[in-house]
Coordinates of C-alpha atoms in Angstrom, one line a residue:
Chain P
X385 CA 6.0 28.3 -10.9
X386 CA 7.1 26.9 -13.9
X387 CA 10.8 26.8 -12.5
X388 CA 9.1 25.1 -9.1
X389 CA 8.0 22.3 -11.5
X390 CA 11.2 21.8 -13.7
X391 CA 13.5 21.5 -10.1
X392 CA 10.7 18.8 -9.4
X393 CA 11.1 17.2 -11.9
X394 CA 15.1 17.1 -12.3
X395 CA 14.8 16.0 -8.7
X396 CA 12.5 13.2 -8.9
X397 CA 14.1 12.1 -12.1
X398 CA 17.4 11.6 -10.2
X399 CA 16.2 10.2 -7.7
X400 CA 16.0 13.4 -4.8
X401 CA 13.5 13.0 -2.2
X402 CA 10.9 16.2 -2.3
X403 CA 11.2 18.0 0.7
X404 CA 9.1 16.9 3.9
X405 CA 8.4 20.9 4.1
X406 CA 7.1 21.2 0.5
X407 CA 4.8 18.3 1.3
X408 CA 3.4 19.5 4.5
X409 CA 3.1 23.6 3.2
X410 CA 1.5 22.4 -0.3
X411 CA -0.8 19.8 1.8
X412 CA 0.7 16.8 -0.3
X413 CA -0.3 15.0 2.6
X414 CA -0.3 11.1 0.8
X415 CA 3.2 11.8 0.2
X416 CA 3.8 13.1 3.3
X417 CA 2.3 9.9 5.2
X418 CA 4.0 7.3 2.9
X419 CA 7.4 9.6 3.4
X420 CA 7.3 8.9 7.1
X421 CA 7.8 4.9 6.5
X422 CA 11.6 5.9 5.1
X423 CA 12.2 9.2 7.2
X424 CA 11.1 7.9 10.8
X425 CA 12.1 11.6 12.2
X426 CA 9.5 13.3 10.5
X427 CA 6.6 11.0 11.6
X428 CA 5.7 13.4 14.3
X429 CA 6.0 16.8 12.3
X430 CA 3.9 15.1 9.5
X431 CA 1.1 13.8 12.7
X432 CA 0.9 17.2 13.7
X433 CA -0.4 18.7 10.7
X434 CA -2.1 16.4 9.4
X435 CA -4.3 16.0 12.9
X436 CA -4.1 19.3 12.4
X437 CA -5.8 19.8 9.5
X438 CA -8.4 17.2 10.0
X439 CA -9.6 19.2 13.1
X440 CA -11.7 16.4 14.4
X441 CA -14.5 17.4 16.9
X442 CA -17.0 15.6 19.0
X443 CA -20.3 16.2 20.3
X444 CA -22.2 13.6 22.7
X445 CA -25.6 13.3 24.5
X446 CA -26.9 11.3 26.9
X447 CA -30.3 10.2 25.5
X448 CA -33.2 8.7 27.6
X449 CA -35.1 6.2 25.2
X450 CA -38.3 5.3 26.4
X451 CA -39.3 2.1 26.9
X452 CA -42.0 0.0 27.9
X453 CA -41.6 0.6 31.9
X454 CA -38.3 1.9 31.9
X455 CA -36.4 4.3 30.0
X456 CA -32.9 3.2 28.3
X457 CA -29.9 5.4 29.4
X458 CA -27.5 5.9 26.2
X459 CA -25.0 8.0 25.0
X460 CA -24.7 9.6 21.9
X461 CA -21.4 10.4 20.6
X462 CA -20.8 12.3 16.8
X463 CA -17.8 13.0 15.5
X464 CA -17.1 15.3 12.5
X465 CA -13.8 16.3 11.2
X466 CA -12.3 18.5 7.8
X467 CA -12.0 16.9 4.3
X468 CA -8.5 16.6 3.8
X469 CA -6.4 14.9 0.6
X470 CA -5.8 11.7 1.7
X471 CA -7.1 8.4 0.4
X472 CA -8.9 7.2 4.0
X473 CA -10.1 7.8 7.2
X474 CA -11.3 5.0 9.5
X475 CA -12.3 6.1 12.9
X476 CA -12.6 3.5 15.8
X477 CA -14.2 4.3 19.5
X478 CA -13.7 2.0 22.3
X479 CA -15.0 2.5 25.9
X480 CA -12.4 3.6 28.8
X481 CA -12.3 0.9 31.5
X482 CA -15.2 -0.9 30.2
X483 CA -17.5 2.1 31.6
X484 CA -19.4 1.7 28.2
X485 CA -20.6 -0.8 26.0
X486 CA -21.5 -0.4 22.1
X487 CA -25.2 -0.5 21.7
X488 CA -24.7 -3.6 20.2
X489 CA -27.8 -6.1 19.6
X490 CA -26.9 -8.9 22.3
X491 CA -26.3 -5.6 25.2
X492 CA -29.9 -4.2 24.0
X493 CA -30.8 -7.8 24.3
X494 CA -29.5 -7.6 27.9
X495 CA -31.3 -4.5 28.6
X496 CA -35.0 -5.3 27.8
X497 CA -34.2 -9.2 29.1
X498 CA -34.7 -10.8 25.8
X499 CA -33.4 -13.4 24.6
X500 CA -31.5 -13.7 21.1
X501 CA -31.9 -17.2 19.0
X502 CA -29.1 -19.3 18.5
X503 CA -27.2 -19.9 15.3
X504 CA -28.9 -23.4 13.4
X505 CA -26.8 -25.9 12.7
X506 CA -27.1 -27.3 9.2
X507 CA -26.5 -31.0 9.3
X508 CA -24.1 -32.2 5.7
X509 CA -25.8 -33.0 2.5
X510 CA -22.9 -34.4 0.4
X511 CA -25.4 -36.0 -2.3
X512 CA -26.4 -32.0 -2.3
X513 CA -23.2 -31.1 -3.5
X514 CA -22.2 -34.3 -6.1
X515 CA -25.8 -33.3 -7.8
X516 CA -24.8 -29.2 -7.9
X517 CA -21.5 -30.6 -9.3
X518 CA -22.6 -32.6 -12.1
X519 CA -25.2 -30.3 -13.1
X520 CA -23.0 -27.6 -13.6
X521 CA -20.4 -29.9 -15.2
X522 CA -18.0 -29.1 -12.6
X523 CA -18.3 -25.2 -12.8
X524 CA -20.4 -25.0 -9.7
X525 CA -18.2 -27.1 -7.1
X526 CA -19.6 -26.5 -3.1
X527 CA -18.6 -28.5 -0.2
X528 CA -21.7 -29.5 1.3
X529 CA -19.9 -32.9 3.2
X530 CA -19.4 -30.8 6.3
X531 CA -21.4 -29.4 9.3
X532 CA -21.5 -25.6 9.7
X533 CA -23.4 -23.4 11.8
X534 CA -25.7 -20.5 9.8
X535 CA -26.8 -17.4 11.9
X536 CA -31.0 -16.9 12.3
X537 CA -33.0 -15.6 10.4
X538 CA -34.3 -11.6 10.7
X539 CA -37.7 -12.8 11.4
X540 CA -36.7 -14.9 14.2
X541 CA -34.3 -12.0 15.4
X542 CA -38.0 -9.9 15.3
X543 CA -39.8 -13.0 17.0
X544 CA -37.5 -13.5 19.4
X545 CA -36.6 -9.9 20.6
X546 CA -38.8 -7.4 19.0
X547 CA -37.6 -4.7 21.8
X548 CA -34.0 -5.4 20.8
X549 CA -34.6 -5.0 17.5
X550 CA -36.4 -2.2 17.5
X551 CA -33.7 -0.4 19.8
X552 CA -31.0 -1.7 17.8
X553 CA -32.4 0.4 14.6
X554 CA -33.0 3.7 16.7
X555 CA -29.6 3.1 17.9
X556 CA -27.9 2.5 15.0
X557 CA -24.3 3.5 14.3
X558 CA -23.6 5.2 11.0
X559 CA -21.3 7.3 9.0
X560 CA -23.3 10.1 6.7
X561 CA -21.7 10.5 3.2
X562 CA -19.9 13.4 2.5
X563 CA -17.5 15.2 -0.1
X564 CA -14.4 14.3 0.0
X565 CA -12.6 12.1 2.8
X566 CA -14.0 13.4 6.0
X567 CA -15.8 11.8 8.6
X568 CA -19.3 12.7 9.8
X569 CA -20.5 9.6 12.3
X570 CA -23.0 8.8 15.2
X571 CA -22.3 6.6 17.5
X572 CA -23.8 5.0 20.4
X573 CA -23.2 3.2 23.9
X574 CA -24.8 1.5 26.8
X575 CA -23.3 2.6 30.6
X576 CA -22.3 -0.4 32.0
X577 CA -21.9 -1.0 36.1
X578 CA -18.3 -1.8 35.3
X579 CA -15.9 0.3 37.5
X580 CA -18.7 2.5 38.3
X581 CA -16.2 4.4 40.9
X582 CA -13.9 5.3 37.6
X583 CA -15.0 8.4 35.5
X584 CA -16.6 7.5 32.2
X585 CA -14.5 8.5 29.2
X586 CA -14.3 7.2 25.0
X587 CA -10.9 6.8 23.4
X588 CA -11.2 7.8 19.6
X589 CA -8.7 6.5 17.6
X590 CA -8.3 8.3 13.9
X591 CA -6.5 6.1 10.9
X592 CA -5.6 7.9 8.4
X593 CA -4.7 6.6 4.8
X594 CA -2.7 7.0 2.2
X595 CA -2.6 4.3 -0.8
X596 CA 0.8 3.5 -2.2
X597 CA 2.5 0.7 -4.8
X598 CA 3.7 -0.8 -1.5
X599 CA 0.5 -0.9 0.1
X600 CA -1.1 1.4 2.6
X601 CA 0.8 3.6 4.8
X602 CA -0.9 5.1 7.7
X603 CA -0.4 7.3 11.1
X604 CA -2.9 7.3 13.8
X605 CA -3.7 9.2 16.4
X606 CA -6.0 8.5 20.1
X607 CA -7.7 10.9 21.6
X608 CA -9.0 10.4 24.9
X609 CA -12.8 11.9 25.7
X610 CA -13.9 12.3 29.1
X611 CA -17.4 12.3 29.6
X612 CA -17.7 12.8 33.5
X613 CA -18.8 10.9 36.5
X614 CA -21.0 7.4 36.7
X615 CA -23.9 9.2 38.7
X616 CA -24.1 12.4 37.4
X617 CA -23.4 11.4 33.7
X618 CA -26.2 13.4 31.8
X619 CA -25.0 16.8 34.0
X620 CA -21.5 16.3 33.0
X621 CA -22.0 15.5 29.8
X622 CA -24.2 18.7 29.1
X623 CA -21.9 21.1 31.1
X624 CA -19.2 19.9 28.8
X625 CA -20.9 19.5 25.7
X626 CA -24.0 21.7 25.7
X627 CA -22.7 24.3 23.5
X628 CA -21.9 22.2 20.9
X629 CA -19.4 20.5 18.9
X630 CA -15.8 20.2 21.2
X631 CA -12.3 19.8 19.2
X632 CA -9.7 17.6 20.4
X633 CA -6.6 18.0 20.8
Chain H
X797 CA -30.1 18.2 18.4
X798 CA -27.3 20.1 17.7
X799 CA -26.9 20.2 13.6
X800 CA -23.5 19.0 12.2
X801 CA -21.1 21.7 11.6
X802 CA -20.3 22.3 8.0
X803 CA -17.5 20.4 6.8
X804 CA -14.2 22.1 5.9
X805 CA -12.1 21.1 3.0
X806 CA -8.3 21.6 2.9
X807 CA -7.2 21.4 -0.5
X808 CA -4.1 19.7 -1.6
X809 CA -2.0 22.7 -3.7
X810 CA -0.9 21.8 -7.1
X811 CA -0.3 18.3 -8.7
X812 CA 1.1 15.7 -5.2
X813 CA 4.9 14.5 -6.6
X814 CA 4.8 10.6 -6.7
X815 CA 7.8 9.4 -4.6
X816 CA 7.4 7.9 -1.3
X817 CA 4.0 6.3 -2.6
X818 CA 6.0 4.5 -5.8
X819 CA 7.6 1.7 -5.2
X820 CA 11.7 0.9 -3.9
X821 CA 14.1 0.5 -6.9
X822 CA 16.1 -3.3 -7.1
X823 CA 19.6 -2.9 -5.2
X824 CA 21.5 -5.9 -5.4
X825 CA 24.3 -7.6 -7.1
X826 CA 24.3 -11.2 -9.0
X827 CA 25.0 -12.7 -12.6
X828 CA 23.9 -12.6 -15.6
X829 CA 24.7 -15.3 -17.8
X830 CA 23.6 -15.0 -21.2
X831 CA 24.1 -16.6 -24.8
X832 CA 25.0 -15.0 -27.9
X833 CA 25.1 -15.3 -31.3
X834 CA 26.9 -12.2 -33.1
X835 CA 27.0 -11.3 -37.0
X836 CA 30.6 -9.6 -38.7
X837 CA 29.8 -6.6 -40.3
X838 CA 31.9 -5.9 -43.2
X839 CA 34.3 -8.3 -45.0
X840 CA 35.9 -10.3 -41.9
X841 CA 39.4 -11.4 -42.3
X842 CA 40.0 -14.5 -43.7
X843 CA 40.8 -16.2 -40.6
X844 CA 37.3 -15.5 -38.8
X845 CA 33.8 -16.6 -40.0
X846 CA 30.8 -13.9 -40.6
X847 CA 29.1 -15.6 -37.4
X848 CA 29.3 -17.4 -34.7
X849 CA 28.2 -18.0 -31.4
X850 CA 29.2 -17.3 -27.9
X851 CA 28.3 -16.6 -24.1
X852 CA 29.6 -14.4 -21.2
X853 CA 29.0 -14.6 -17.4
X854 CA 28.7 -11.2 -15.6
X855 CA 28.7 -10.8 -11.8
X856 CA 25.8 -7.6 -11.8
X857 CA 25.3 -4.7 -9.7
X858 CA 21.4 -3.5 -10.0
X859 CA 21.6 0.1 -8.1
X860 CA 18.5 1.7 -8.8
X861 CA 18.7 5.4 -7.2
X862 CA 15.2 6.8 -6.4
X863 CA 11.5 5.5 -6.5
X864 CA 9.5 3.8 -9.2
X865 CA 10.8 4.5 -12.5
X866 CA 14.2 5.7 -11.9
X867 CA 17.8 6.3 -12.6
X868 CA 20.0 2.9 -12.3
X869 CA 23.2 2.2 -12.1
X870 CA 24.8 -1.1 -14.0
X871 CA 28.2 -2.1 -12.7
X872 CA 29.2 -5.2 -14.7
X873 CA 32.1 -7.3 -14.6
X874 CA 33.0 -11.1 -15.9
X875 CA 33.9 -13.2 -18.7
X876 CA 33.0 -13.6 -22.7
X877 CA 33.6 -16.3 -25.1
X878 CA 32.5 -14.3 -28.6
X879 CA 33.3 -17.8 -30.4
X880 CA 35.8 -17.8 -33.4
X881 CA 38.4 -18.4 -30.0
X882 CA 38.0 -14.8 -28.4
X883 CA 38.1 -14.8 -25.2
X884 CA 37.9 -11.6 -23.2
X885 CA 37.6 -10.4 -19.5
X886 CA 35.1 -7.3 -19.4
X887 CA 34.3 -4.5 -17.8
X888 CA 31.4 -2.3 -17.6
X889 CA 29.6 0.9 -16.3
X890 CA 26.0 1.5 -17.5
X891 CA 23.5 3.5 -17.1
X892 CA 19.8 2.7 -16.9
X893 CA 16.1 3.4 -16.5
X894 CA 15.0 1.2 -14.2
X895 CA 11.7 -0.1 -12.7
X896 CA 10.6 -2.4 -9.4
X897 CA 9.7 -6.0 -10.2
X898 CA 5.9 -4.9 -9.5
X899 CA 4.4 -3.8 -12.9
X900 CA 1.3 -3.6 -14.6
X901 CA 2.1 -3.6 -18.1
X902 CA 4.8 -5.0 -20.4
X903 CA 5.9 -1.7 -21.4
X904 CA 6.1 -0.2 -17.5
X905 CA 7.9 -3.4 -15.9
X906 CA 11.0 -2.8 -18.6
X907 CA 14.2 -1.6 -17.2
X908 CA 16.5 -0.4 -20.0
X909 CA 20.1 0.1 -20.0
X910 CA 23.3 0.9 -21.7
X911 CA 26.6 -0.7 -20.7
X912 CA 29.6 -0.4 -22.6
X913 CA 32.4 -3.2 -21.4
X914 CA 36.2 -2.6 -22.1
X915 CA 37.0 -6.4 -23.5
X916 CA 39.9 -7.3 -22.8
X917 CA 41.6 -10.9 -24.1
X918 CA 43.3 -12.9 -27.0
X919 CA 41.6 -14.0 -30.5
X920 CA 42.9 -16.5 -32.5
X921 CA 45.9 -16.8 -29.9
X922 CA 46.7 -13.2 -30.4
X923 CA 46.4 -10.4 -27.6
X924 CA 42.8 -8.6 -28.3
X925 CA 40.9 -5.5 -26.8
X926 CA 37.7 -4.2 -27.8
X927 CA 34.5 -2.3 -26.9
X928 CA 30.9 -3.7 -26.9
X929 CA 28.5 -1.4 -26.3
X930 CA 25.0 -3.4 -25.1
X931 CA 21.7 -2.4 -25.2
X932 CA 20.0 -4.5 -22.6
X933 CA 16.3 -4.7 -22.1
X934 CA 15.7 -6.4 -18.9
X935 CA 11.7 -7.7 -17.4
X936 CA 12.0 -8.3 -13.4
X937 CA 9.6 -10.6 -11.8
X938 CA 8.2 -10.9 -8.5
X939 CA 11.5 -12.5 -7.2
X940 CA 13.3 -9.5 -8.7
X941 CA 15.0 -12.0 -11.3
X942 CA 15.0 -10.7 -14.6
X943 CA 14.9 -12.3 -18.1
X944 CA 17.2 -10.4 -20.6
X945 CA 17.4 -9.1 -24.1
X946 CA 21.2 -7.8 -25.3
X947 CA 21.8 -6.4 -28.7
X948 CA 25.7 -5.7 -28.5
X949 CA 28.0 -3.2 -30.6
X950 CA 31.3 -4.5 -30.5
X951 CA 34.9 -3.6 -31.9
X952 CA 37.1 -6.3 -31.6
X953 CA 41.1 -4.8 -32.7
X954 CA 43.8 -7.4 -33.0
X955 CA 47.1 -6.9 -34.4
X956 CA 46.2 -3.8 -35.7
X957 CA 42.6 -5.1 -37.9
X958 CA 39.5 -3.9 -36.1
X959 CA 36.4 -5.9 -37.0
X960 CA 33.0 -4.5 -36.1
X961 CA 30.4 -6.9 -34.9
X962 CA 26.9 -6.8 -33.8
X963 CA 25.5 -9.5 -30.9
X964 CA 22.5 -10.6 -30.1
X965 CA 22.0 -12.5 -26.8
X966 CA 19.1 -13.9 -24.3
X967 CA 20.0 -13.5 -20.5
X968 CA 19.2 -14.0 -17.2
X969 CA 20.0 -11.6 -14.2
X970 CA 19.8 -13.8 -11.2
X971 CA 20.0 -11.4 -7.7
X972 CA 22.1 -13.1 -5.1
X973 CA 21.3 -10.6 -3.5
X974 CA 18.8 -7.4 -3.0
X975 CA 19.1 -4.8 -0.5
X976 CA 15.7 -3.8 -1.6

């Protein structure tokens, strides 16, 4: 060991690369990432165990939500994967041929056929801005000389579309907190009547980080999720994910 | 619902090295012109006062070898005016410990070297070789310019005297150009 440690050192000291096979068998995985941006070759060997590693696996449900005379087809996609040493994970989900939609608040709003306010447009107060100024002497210095546009208010968002709203909390997407640098999410989507011929499928894409002096180096990897057929959704969906959480691959 | 499955940690075995994530070493080659004033040491010969000043010119190589703080390589070749008339052509080799431009303290964006130059010239209108040994403390900034401080060791032997002189001298190590 202590001989392992002293060649180390002597190596890094003169400059010698470590080995892209000590990194990937001791899981020195940051290294391993940022080593890819100088040794191009190994990009793939170091993607392959670190996908590896991270194991990611989904599980998704189609979920009726009740509401008032209708019920709200969604589906319900988690994804969970291992803790490894790295600095960050990001995890990003888009919709296969526009089959699905995020269950975002202006597609709930299209749902229960409510409408969502408009942003308010906040006409210019310069005097607002000369007083702010001078009363601060000069620490507090705001352009107010300008028109600008300011979303509305959450209690207009509740006037305006209470359904939404309340869907849009029930339906929210969120990422648990966990040990390590793992994910653990829930997300959720809308069918659309968008190519409703093509088969309905998620594309997962997994961003892994690793910090460095010369800013972040990352590899990424997209898995592609198929979910089954337009009309018989909920039935594939079970069939294929009824037992439980799926890895990809 | 189906619970989460437990999450799995891989763990990381023994300390990570810190290579690929520290930063490139400068490689490039400029000049470094720098001013000098130097002291005699010893009773100088009649001829030549206990001081004076000078300057020298020195097309640079900056070949760091590694990541972060590293092993360098100083490659230095050009001219030197020591004052009392010498005038030399010199050549150098050094080695260094060298750091990136990008630091966060004083003490880790310092890049120290050692370069002795072979002087050779004429002094007082005779033929004159010597040694000066230079301890140079360089700071890189962002552009990957540095500002330098030398302190010099030099033996100066002329018609068979050999005067010993130390040199002090503020530079600046301009990179033409940087391969990294």
């Amino acid at each position: 060991m202590a001989m392992k440690r002293l060649a180390l050192m002597v190596a890094l000291a003169t400059g010698c690369a470590p080995s892209l096979d000590h990194l990937l068998a001791a899981r020195h995985h940051r290294e391993a990432i940022c080593a890819i941006r100088t040794e191009k070759e190994a990009k793939s060997r170091v993607e392959e165990v670190v996908f590896a590693d991270l194991a990611p696996k989904v599980h998704v449900e189609v979920i009726d939500v009740p509401m008032e005379q209708m019920t709200l087809q969604t589906v319900r996609l988690r994804v969970t994967t291992r803790a490894i040493p790295v600095d960050g994970l990001d995890v990003g989900i888009e919709s296969v041929n526009g089959t699905l939609e995020t269950a975002s608040l202006p597609a709930l709003a299209a749902r229960t056929g409510e409408t969502l306010p408009s942003p308010h447009v906040v006409e210019p107060r310069p005097l607002l801005g000369v007083v702010l100024t001078i009363l601060t002497i000069g620490i507090v210095q705001i352009d107010t000389s300008k028109r600008y546009e300011e979303d509305a208010s959450h209690e207009e968002f509740q006037r305006a579309a209470p359904r939404a709203m309340a869907l849009a909390g029930l339906l929210r997407d969120r990422c648990e907190p966990v040990s390590g640098v793992a994910a653990r999410c829930t997300y959720h989507f809308l069918p659309t009547t968008k190519n409703a011929n093509q088969p309905v499928a998620l594309s997962l894409r997994l961003t892994v980080r690793a910090h460095s002096l010369d800013g972040d180096c990352t590899i990424a990897r997209t898995f592609r999720v198929p979910l089954g057929d337009r009309a018989t959704l909920a039935e594939d969906v079970r069939a294929r994910f009824g037992n439980g959480f799926v890895a990809l691959r | 619902m189906i619970d989460w499955p437990p999450i799995e940690a891989i763990e990381e075995q023994g300390e990570s090295p810190s290579y690929f994530r520290e930063q490139k070493p400068i490689v490039g080659l400029g000049l470094r012109p720098s001013i000098k004033g130097s002291v005699r040491l010893g009773e100088p010969p009649e001829s030549l006062r206990r001081s004076a000043f000078g300057f020298d010119v020195h097309a640079v190589g900056r070949l760091g070898i590694g990541r972060g703080r590293t092993f360098g390589l100083w490659p230095e070749v050009g001219y030197v005016s020591t004052g009392a008339n010498g005038r030399f052509a010199s050549v150098g080799l050094g080695i260094a410990s060298q750091t990136p431009p990008l630091y966060t303290t004083f003490a880790s964006g310092l890049s120290l070297g050692v370069v002795p130059h072979f002087l050779l010239g004429e002094r007082e209108g005779a033929r004159a070789t010597g040694l000066r040994t230079s301890l140079l403390a360089e700071i890189y900034l962002d552009d990957g310019n540095a500002w330098g401080l030398e302190v010099a060791h030099q033996t100066i032997t002329q018609t068979g005297e050999t005067s010993h002189e130390l040199t002090f001298g503020i530079s600046l190590t301009w990179m033409a150009h940087r391969w990294r």
